[in-house]
Short mmCIF file of C-alpha atoms in Angstrom, two decimals:
data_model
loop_
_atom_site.label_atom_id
_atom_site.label_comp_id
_atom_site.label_asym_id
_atom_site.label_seq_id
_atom_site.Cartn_x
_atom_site.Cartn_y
_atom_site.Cartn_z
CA UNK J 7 32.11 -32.31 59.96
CA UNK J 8 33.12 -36.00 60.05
CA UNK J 9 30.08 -37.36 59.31
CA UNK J 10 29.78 -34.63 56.24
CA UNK J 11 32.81 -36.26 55.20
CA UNK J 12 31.88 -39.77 55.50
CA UNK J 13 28.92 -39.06 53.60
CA UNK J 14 30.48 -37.28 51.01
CA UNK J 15 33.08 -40.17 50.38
CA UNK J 16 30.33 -42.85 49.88
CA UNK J 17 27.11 -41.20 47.95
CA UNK J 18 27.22 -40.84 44.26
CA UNK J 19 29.27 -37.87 42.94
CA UNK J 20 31.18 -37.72 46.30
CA UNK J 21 35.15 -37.82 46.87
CA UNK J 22 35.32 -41.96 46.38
CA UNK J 23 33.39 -42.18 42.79
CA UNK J 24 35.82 -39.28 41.79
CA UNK J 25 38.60 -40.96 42.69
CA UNK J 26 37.72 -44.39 41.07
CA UNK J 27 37.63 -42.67 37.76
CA UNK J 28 40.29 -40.01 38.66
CA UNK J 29 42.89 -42.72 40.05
CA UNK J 30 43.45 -44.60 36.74
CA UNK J 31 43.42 -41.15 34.99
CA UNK J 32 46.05 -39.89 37.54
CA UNK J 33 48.24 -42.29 37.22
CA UNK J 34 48.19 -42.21 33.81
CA UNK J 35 48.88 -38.62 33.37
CA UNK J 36 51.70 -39.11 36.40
CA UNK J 37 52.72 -41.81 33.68
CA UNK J 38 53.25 -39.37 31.00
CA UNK J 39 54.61 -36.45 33.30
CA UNK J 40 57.49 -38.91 34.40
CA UNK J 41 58.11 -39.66 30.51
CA UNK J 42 58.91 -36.02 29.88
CA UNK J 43 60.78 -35.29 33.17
CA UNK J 44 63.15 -38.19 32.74
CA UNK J 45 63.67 -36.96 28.94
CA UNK J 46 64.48 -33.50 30.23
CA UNK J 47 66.57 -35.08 33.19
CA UNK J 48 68.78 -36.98 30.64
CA UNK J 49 68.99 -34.17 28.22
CA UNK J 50 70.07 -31.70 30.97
CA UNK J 51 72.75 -34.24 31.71
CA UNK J 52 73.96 -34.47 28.25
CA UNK J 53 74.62 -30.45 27.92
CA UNK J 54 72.62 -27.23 28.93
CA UNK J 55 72.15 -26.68 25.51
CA UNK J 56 70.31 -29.53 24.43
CA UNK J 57 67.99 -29.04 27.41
CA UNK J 58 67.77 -25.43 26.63
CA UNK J 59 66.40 -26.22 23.22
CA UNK J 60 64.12 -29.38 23.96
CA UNK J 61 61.80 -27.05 25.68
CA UNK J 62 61.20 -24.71 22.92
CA UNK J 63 61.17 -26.91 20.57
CA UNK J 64 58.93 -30.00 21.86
CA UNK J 65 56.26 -26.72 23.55
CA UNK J 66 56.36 -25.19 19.22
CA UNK J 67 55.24 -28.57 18.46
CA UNK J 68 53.03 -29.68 20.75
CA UNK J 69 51.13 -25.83 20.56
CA UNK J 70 50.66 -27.00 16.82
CA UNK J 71 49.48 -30.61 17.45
CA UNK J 72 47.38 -29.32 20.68
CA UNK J 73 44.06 -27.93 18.40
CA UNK J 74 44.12 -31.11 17.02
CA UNK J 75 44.66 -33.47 20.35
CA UNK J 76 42.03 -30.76 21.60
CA UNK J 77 39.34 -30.87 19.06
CA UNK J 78 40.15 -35.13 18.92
CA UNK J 79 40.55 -35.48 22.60
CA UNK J 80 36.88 -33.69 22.99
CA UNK J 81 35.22 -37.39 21.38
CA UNK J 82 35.49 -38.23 25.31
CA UNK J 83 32.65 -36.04 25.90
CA UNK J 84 30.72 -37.45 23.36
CA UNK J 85 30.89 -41.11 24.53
CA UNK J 86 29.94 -39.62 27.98
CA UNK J 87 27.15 -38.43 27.24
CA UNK J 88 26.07 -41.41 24.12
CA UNK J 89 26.77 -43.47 27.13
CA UNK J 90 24.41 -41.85 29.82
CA UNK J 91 21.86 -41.22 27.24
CA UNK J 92 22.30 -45.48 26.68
CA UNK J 93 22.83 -44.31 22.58
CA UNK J 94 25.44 -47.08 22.31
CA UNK J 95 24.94 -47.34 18.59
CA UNK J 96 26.78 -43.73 18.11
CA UNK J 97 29.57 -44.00 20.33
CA UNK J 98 31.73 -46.00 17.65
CA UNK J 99 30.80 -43.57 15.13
CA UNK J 100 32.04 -40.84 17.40
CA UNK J 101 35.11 -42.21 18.04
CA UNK J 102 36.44 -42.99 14.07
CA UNK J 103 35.03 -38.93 13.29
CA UNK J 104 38.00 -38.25 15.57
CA UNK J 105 40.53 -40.94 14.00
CA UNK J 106 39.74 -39.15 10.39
CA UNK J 107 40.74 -36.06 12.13
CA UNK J 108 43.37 -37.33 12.81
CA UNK J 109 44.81 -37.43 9.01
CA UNK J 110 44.31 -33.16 8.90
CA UNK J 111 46.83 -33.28 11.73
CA UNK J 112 49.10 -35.31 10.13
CA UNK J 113 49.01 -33.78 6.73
CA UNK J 114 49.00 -30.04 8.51
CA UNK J 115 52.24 -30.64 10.75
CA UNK J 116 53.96 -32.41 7.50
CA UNK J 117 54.09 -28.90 6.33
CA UNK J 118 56.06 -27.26 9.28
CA UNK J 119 59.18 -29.86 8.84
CA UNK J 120 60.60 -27.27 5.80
CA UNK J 121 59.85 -24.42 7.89
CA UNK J 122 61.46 -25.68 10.89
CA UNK J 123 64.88 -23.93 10.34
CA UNK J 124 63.28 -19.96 9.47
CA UNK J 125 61.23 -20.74 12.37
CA UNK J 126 64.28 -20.87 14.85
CA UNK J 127 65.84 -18.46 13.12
CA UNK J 128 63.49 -16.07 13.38
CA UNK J 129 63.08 -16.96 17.37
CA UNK J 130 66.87 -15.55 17.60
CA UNK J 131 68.53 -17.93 20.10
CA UNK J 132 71.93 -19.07 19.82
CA UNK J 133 73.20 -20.81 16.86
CA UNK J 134 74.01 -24.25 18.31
CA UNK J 135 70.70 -23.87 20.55
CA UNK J 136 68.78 -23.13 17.09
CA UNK J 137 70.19 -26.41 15.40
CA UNK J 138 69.40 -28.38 18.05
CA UNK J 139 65.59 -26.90 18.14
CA UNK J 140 64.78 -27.78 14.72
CA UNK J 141 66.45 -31.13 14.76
CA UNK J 142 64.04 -32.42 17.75
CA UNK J 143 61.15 -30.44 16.40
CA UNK J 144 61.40 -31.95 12.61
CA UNK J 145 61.39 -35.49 14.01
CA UNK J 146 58.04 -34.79 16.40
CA UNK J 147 55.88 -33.22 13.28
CA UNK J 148 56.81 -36.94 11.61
CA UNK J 149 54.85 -38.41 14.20
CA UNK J 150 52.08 -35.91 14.52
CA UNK J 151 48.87 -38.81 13.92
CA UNK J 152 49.56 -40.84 16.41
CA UNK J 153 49.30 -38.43 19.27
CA UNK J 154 45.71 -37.07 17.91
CA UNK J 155 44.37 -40.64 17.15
CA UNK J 156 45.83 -42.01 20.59
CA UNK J 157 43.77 -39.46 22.03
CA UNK J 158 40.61 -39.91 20.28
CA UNK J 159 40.90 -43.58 21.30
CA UNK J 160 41.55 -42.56 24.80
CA UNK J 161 38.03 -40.45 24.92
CA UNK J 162 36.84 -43.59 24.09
CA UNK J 163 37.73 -45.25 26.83
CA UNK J 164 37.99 -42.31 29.11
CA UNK J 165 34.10 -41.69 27.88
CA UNK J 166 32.94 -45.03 29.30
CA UNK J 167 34.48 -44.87 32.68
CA UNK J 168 37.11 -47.57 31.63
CA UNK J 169 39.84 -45.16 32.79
CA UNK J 170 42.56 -48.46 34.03
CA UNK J 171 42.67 -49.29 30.67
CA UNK J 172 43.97 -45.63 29.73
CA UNK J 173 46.55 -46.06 32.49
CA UNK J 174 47.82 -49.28 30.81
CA UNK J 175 48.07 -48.33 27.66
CA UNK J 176 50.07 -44.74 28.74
CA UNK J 177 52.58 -46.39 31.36
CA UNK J 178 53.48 -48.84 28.25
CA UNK J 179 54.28 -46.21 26.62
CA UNK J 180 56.13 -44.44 28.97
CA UNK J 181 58.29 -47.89 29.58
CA UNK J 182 59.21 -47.75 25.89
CA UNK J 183 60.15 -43.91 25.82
CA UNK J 184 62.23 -44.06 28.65
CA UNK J 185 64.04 -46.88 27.76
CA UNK J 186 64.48 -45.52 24.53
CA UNK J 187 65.86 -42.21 25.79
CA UNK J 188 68.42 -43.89 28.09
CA UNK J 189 69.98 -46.24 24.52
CA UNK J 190 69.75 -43.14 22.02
CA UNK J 191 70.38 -40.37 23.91
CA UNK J 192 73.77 -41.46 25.32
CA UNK J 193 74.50 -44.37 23.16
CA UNK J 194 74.19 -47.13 25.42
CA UNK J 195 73.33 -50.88 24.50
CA UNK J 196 75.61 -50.58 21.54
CA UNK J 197 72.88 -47.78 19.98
CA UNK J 198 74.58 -44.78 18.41
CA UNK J 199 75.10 -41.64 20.47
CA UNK J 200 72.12 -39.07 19.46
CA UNK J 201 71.45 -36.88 21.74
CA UNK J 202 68.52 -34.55 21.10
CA UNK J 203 67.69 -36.49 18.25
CA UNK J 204 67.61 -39.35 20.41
CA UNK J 205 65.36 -38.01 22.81
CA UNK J 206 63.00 -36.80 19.72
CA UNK J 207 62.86 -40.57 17.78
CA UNK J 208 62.08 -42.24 21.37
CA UNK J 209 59.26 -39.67 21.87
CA UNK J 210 58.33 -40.93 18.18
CA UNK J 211 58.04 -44.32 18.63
CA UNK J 212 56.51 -44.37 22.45
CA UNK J 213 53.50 -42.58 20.92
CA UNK J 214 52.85 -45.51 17.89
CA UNK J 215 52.78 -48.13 20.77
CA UNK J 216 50.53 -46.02 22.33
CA UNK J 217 48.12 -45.64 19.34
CA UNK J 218 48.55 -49.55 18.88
CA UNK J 219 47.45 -50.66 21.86
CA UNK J 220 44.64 -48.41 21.97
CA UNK J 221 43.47 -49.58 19.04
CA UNK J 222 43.95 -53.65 19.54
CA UNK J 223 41.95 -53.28 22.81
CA UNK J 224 39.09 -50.59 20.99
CA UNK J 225 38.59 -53.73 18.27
CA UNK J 226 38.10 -56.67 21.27
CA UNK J 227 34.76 -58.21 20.84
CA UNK J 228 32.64 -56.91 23.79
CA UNK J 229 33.35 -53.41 22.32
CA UNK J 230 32.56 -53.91 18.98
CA UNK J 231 29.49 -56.18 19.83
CA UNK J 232 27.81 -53.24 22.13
CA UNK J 233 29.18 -50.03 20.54
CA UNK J 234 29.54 -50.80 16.85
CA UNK J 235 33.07 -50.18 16.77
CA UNK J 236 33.67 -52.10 13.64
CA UNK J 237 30.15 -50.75 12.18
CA UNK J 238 30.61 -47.26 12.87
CA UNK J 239 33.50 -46.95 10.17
CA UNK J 240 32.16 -44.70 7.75
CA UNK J 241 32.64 -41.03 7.76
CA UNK J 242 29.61 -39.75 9.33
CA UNK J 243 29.25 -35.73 7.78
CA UNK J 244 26.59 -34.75 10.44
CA UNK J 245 28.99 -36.13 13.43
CA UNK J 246 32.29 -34.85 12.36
CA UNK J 247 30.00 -31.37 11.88
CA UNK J 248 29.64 -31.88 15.70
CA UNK J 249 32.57 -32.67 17.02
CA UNK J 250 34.12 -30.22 14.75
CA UNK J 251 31.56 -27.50 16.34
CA UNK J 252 31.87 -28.39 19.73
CA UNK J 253 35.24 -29.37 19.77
CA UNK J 254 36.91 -27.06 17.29
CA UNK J 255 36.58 -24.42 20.37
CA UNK J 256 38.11 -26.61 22.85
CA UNK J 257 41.08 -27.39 20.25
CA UNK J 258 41.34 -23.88 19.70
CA UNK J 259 41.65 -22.88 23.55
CA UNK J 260 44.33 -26.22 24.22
CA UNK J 261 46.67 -24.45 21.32
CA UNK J 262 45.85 -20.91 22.93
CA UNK J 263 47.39 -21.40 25.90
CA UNK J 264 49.92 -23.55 24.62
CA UNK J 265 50.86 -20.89 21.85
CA UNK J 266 50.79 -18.37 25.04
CA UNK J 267 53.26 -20.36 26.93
CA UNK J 268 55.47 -20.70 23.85
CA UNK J 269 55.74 -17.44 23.50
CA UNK J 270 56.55 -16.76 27.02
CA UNK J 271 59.43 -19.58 26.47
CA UNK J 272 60.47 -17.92 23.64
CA UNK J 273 60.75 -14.41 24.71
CA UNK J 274 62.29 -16.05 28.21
CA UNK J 275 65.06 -17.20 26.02
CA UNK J 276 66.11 -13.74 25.04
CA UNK J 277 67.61 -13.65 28.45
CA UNK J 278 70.53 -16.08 27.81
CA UNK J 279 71.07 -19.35 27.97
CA UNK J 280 71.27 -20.05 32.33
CA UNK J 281 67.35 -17.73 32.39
CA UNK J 282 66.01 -20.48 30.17
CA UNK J 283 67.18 -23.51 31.30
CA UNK J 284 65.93 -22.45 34.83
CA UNK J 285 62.34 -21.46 32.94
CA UNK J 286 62.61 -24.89 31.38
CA UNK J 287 63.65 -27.00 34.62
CA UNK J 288 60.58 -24.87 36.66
CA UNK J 289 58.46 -25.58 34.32
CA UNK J 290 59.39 -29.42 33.98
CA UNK J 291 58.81 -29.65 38.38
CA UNK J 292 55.75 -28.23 37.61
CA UNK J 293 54.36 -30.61 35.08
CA UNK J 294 55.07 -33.56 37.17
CA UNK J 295 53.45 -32.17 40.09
CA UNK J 296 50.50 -30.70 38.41
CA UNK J 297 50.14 -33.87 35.54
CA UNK J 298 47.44 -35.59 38.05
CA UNK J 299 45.43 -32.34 37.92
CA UNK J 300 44.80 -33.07 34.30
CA UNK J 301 43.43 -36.52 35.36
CA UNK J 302 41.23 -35.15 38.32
CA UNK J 303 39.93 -32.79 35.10
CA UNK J 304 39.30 -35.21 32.87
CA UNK J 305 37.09 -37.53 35.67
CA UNK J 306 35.45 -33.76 35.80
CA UNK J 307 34.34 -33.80 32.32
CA UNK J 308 33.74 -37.90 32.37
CA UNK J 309 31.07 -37.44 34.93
CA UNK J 310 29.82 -34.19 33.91
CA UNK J 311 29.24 -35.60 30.71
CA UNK J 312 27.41 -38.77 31.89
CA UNK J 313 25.26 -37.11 34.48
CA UNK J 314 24.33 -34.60 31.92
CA UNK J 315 23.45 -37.22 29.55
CA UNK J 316 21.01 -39.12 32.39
CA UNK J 317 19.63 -35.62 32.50
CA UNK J 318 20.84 -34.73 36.06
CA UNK J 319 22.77 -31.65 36.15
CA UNK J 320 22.58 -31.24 39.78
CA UNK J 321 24.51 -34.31 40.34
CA UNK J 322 27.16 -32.93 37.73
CA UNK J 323 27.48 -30.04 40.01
CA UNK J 324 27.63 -32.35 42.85
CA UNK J 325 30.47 -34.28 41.75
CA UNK J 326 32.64 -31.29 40.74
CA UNK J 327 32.64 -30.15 43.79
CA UNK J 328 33.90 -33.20 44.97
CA UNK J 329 36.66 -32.98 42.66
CA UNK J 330 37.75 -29.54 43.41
CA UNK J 331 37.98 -30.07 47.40
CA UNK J 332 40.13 -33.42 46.41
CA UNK J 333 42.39 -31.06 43.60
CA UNK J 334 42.70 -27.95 45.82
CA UNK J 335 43.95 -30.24 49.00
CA UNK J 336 46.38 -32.05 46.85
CA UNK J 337 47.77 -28.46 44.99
CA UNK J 338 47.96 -26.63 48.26
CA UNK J 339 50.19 -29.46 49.89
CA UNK J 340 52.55 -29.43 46.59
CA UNK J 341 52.73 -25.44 47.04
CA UNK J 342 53.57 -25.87 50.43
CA UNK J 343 56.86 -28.26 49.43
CA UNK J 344 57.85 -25.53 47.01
CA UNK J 345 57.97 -22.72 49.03
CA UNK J 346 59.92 -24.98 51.83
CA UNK J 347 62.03 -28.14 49.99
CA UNK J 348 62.89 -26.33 46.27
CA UNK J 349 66.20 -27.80 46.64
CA UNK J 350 64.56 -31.07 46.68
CA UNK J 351 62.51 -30.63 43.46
CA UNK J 352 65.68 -29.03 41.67
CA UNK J 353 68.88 -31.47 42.55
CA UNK J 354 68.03 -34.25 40.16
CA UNK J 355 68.46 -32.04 37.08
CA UNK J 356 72.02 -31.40 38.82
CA UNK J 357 73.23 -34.94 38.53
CA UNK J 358 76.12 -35.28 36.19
CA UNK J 359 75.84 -31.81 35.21
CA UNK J 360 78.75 -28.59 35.45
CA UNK J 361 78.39 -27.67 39.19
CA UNK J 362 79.01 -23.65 38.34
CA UNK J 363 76.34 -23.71 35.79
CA UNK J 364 73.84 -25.55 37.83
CA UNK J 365 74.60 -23.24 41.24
CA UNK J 366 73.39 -20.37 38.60
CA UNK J 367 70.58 -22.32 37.76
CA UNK J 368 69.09 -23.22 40.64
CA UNK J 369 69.33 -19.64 42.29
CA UNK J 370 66.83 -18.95 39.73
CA UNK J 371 64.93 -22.20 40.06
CA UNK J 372 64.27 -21.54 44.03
CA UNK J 373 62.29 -18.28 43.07
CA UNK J 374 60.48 -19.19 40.15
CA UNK J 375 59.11 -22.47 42.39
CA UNK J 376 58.23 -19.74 44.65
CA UNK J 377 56.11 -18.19 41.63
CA UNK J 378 54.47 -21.68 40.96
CA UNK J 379 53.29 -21.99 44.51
CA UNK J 380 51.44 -19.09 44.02
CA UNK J 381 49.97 -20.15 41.16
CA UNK J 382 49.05 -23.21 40.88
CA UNK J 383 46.27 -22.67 43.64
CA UNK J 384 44.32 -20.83 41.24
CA UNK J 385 45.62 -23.49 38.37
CA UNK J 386 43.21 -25.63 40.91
CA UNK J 387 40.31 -23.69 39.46
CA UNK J 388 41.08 -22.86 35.83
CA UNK J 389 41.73 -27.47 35.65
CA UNK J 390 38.44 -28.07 37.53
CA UNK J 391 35.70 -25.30 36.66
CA UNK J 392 37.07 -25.38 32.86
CA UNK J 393 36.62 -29.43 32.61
CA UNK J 394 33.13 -29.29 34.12
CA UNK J 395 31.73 -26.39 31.72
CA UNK J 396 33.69 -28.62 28.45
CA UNK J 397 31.99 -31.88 29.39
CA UNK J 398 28.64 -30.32 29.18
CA UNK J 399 29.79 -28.38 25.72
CA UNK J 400 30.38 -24.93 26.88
CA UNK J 401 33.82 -24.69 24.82
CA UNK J 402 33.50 -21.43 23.73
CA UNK J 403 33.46 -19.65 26.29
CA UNK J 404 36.30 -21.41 27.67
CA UNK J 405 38.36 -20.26 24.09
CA UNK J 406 37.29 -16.75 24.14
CA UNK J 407 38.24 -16.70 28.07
CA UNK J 408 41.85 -17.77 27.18
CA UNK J 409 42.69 -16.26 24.34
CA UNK J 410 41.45 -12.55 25.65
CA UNK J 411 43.89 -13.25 28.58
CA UNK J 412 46.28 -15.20 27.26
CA UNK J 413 47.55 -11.91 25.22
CA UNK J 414 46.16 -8.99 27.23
CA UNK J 415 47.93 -10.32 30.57
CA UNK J 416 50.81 -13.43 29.42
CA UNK J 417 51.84 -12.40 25.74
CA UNK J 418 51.77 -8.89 25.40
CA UNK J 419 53.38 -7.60 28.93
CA UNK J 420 55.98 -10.25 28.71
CA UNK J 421 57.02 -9.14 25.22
CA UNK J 422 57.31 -5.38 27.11
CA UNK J 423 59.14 -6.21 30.00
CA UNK J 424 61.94 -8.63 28.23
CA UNK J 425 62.22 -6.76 24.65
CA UNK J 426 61.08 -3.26 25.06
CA UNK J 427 61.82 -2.21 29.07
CA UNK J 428 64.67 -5.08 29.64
CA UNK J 429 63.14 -5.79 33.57
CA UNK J 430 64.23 -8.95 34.93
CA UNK J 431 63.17 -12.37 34.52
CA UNK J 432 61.02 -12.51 37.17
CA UNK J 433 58.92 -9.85 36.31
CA UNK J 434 57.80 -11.74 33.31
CA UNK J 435 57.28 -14.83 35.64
CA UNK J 436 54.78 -12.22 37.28
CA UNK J 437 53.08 -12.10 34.48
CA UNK J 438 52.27 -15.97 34.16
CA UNK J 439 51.53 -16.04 37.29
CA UNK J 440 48.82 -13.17 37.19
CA UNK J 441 47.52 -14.70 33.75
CA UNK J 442 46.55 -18.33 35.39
CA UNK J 443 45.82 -16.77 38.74
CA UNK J 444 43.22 -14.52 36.32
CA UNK J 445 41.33 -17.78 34.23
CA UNK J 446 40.81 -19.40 37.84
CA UNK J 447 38.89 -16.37 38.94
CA UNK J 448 36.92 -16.41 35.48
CA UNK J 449 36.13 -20.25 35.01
CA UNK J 450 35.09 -20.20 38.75
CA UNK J 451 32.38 -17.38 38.44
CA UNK J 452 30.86 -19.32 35.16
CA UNK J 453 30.55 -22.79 37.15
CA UNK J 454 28.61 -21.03 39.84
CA UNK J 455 26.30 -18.99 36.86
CA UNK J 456 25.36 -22.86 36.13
CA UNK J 457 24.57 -22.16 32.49
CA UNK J 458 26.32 -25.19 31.56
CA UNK J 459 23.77 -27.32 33.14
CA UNK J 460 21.30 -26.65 30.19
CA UNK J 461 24.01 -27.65 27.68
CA UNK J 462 23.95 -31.02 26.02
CA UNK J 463 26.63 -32.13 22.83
CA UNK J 464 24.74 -34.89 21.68
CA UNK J 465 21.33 -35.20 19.89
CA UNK J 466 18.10 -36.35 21.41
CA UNK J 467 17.80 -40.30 21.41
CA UNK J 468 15.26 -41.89 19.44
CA UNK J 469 13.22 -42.86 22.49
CA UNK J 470 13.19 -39.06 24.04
CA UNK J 471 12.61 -37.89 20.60
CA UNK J 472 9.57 -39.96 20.28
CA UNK J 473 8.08 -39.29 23.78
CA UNK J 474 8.55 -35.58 22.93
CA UNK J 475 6.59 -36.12 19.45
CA UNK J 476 4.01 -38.12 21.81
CA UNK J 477 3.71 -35.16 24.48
CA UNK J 478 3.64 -31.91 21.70
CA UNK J 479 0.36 -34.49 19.80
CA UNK J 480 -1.32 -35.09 23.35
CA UNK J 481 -1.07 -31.87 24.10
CA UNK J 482 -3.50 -30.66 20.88
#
């Protein structure tokens, strides 16, 4: 067994390559998961309502801007596989196709800032909880291109392998954001008190550094000497086609099971005020704990991607297996803390805070952490199987997977057993849990079909084209 090890750690595709890329990636998305759990710490101090609205409010937005991060975000797998087929030429082409995409997300999310108030009002929470929701979720639709370009930039250099560089660029951010939420939120440093607003404008602002500094390093000369960055300008119909075909679907399943979760949040907060926070709070341990999965996935679909693109499948098999020994180890230990230390993972967002109200909070938090340990081994699956089958361009099936689910098991029961029968709180958390524990079970059984390993996103290179052409005349 220990030699199996050993040799799995150094060959190509074992547990060391995966972590190389994975690390940087982790770290990153560790970077971004501490962003948004500091917000939500500092909001919960401020009042339980204005963390009872960010939730709802940031998850509406970001289930909006996630087809477009999604369909962006998918120029990753493009460079992968440009880049293991060597067609350096197209990979700056690939990556402005998903900067003019881009401007539809911008333009599209401008509309939503007049419909932000009949939004919440239609939701039906509390007045003041309502005001607060539109407030944050106005400012975030201002900023909607800079999320979508950032991460079209980062496939870029996600795509390549250069995955330290993604780190940088995210934990800048992160600096800026949280610095920005401790002056504006409570008025420190001679800022003006904003609360919730606060919190939204940092969020704002962190994300244009992000895009800026993605974009000064994308233009340094090395890049635009070997990939055309600077060439590859133009709007390139046949390649926006492409990504728009390939990742359209994997756009489309990223808002799917945002839009799900939203409206699990937003039925949740029929409840009452103490229910949602908890929801919120869960959720928020959650996402910093499970974050690094999203890196581990996105090393998946890196690798998958360029072994597919050097024409070895097997080894893009051989390397996601890797991955998901490394993922399920990690999730399993994590599960383990929340069954035995929730206290541990729930205290912080007590700090500062009405002891009575938190007490009421928490005895909800300990069982829905309970819930998430369940969970999240199968989230293990659903991160690691679903990456490998997207970086070879088998999005969707991954869309029509989550959206069947998504409302037969999450949307639909949950809007029974909160609105129709009135059960409990946790028996829509049952719900979640079956829906996630459901799509790990699903994205598992089409990994092991292996009918992803005859997919391919990019076209034939010039050189393979040509020996093809030379076979097919030889041949008559």
């Amino acid at each position: 067994m220990i030699q199996k090890i050993k040799h799995r750690w150094h060959c190509r595709g074992g547990y060391r390559e995966v972590l190389v890329i994975a690390i940087p990636l982790i770290l990153s998305t560790s970077a971004w998961s501490i962003q948004h759990f500091i917000d939500r710490m500092y909001l919960t101090w401020y009042s339980p309502e204005t963390i009872a609205a960010c939730m709802p409010a940031s998850i509406l937005n970001f289930t909006l801007l996630s087809f477009f991060i999604g369909t962006a975000s998918y120029v990753g797998t493009f460079v992968a596989q440009y880049f293991g087929a060597k067609m350096y030429e197209q990979i700056g082409k690939a990556v402005w196709q998903g900067i003019y995409f881009s401007l539809i997300a911008m333009l599209v999310l401008f509309i939503f800032i007049p419909l932000s108030d009949p939004i919440f009002e239609f939701v039906g929470h509390d007045t003041e909880i309502r005001k607060l929701e539109s407030q944050y979720f106005m400012i975030l639709c201002m900023g909607a291109f800079f999320p979508v370009a950032s991460s079209a930039i980062s496939g870029f250099f996600s795509g390549l392998g250069h995955t330290w560089t993604v780190m940088w660029v995210n934990s800048a951010a992160t600096v800026v954001n949280v610095i920005l939420d401790y002056l504006l939120i409570f008025g420190n440093g001679g800022f003006p008190e904003m609360g919730i607003q606060g919190a939204a404008i940092a969020t704002v602002i962190s994300m244009m550094v992000s895009f800026a500094l993605f974009f000064l390093l994308m233009c340094k000369k090395n890049y635009r000497t070997k990939f055309g960055i600077l060439k590859g300008t133009a709007f390139d119909t046949g390649l926006f086609k492409r990504l728009w075909k390939f990742g359209s679907p994997n756009g489309a399943q990223f808002m799917i099971d945002m839009l799900g979760f939203t409206i699990f949040l937003l039925l949740v907060g029929r409840y009452g005020k103490i229910e949602l926070a908890a929801t919120n709070i869960a959720f928020n341990i959650n996402m910093a704990a499970f974050m690094p999965m999203i890196g581990c996935g996105i090393a998946v679909s890196i690798m998958v991607g360029q072994r597919l693109g050097e024409k070895k499948p097997d080894a893009a098999e051989f390397a996601t297996w890797s991955a998901a020994h490394i993922c399920f180890l990690y999730m399993a230990s994590i599960s383990i803390c929340y069954v035995f230390f929730p206290r541990f993972f729930l205290s912080p967002f007590g700090f500062d805070g009405d002891p009575e109200i938190f007490k009421q909070i928490s005895d909800y938090g300990i069982v829905l952490l309970r819930f998430i340990a369940f969970y999240s081994l199968f989230d293990t699956f659903v991160i690691v199987f679903s990456s490998a089958i997207k970086g070879a361009g088998d999005t969707k099936f991954v869309m029509k997977a989550v959206t069947i689910v998504s409302w037969l098991v999450l949307v639909i029961p949950t809007y029974l057993a909160v609105a129709v029968y009135q059960w409990n709180l946790f028996a829509a958390w049952a719900f979640a849990s079956a829906y996630i524990s459901i799509l790990g079970v699903i994205f598992f059984y089409r990994f092991i079909e292996g009918k992803w390993k005859k997919m391919l996103v990019i076209e034939k290179s010039k050189t393979e084209s040509s020996g093809n052409l030379a076979e097919a005349t030889a041949s008559k």
